[in-house]
Coordinates of C-alpha atoms in Angstrom, one line a residue:
X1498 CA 15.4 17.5 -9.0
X1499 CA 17.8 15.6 -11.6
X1500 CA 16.3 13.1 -13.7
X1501 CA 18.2 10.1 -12.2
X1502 CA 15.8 11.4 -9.1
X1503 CA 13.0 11.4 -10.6
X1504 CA 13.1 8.2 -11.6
X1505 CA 14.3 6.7 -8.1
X1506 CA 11.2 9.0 -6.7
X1507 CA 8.9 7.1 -9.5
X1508 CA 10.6 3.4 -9.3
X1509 CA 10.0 4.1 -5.0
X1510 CA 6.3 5.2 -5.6
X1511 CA 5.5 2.1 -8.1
X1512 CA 7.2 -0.5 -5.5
X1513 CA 5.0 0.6 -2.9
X1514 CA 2.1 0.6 -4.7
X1515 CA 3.5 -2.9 -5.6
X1516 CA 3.4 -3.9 -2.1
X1517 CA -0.1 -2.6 -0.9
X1518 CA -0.9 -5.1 -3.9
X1519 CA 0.3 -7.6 -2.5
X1520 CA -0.8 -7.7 0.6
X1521 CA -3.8 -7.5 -0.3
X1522 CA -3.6 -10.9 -2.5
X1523 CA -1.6 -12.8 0.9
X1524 CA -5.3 -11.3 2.1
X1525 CA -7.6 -12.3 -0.6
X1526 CA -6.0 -16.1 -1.3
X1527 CA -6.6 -17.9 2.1
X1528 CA -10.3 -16.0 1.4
X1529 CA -10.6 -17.5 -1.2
X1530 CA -9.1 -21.3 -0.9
X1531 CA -11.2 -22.0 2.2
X1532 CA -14.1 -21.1 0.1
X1533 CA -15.2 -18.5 2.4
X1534 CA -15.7 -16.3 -1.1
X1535 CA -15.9 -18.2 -3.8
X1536 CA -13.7 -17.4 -5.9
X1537 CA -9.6 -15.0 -6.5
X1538 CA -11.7 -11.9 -8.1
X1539 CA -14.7 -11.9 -5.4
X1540 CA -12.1 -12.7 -2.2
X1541 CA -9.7 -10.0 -4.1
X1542 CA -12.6 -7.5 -4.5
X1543 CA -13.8 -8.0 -0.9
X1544 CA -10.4 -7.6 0.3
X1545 CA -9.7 -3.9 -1.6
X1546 CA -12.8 -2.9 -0.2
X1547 CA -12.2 -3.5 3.3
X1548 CA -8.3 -2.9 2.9
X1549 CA -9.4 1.0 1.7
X1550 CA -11.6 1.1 4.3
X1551 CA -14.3 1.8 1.5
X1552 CA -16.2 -1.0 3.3
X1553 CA -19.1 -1.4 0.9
X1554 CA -20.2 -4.7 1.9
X1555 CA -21.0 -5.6 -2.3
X1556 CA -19.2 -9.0 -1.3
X1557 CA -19.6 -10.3 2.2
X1558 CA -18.1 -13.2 4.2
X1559 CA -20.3 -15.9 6.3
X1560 CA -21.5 -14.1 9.6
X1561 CA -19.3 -16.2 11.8
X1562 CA -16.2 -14.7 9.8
X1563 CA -17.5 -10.9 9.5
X1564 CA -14.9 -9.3 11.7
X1565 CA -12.2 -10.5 9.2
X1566 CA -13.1 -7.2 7.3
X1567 CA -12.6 -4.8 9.8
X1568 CA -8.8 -6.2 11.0
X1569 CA -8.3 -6.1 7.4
X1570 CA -9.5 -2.6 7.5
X1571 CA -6.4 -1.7 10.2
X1572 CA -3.9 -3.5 8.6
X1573 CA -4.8 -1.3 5.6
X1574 CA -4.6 1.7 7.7
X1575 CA -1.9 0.9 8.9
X1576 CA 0.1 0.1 6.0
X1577 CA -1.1 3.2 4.0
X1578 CA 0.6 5.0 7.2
X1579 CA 3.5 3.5 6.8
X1580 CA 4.1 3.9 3.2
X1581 CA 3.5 7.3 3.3
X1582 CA 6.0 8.0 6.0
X1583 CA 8.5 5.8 4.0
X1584 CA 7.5 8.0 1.0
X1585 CA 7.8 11.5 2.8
X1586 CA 11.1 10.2 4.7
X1587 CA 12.4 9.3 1.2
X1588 CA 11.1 12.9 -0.7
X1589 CA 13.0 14.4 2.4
X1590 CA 16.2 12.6 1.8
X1591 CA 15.5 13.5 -2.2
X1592 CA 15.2 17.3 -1.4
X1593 CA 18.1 17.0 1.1
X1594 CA 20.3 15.6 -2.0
X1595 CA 19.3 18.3 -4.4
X1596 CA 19.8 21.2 -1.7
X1597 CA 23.4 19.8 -1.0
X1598 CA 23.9 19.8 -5.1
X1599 CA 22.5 23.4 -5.2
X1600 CA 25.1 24.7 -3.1
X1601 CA 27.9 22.7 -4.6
X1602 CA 26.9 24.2 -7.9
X1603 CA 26.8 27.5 -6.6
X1604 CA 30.7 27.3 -4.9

């Protein structure tokens, strides 16, 4: 893989992770300005956890409000699916590119 590659492969990887992040804070700010957490970190917090899955219950919403974790939950699932379809699509393309190069060089 050339080093132009790479780095495409690395900038990709980075922007996703980007985005996971912030999803989660479009999650964690209505949490948190309609006071059901008190507070960005707690709301955040509570969102990672449920957005992994990792479910832990440290911070916990009002009972009326609980199955706001779990839907969070999906949409985490969800997204981690897609990203690493994007991602594997993308390494495809990537070895694709370097195969086609290989050959070239070889001719």
């Amino acid at each position: 893989m050339t080093k132009k590659r790479i780095i495409l492969a690395a900038v990709a990887a980075a922007s996703l992770a980007a985005l996971h992040l912030l999803v989660t804070l479009m999650w964690a700010l209505p949490i948190a300005w309609s006071g059901l957490i008190p507070g960005l970190r707690d709301a955040y917090f509570f969102v990672l956890e449920n957005y992994t899955t990792l479910g832990d219950d440290t911070v916990s919403l009002p009972k009326e409000w609980r199955l706001i974790g779990p839907v969070i939950a999906i949409s985490g699932l969800f997204n981690f699916g897609w990203t690493a379809s994007v991602f594997v699509n993308m390494m495809h393309d990537v070895g694709t590119l370097d195969r086609l190069q290989a050959r070239r060089e070889h001719h």
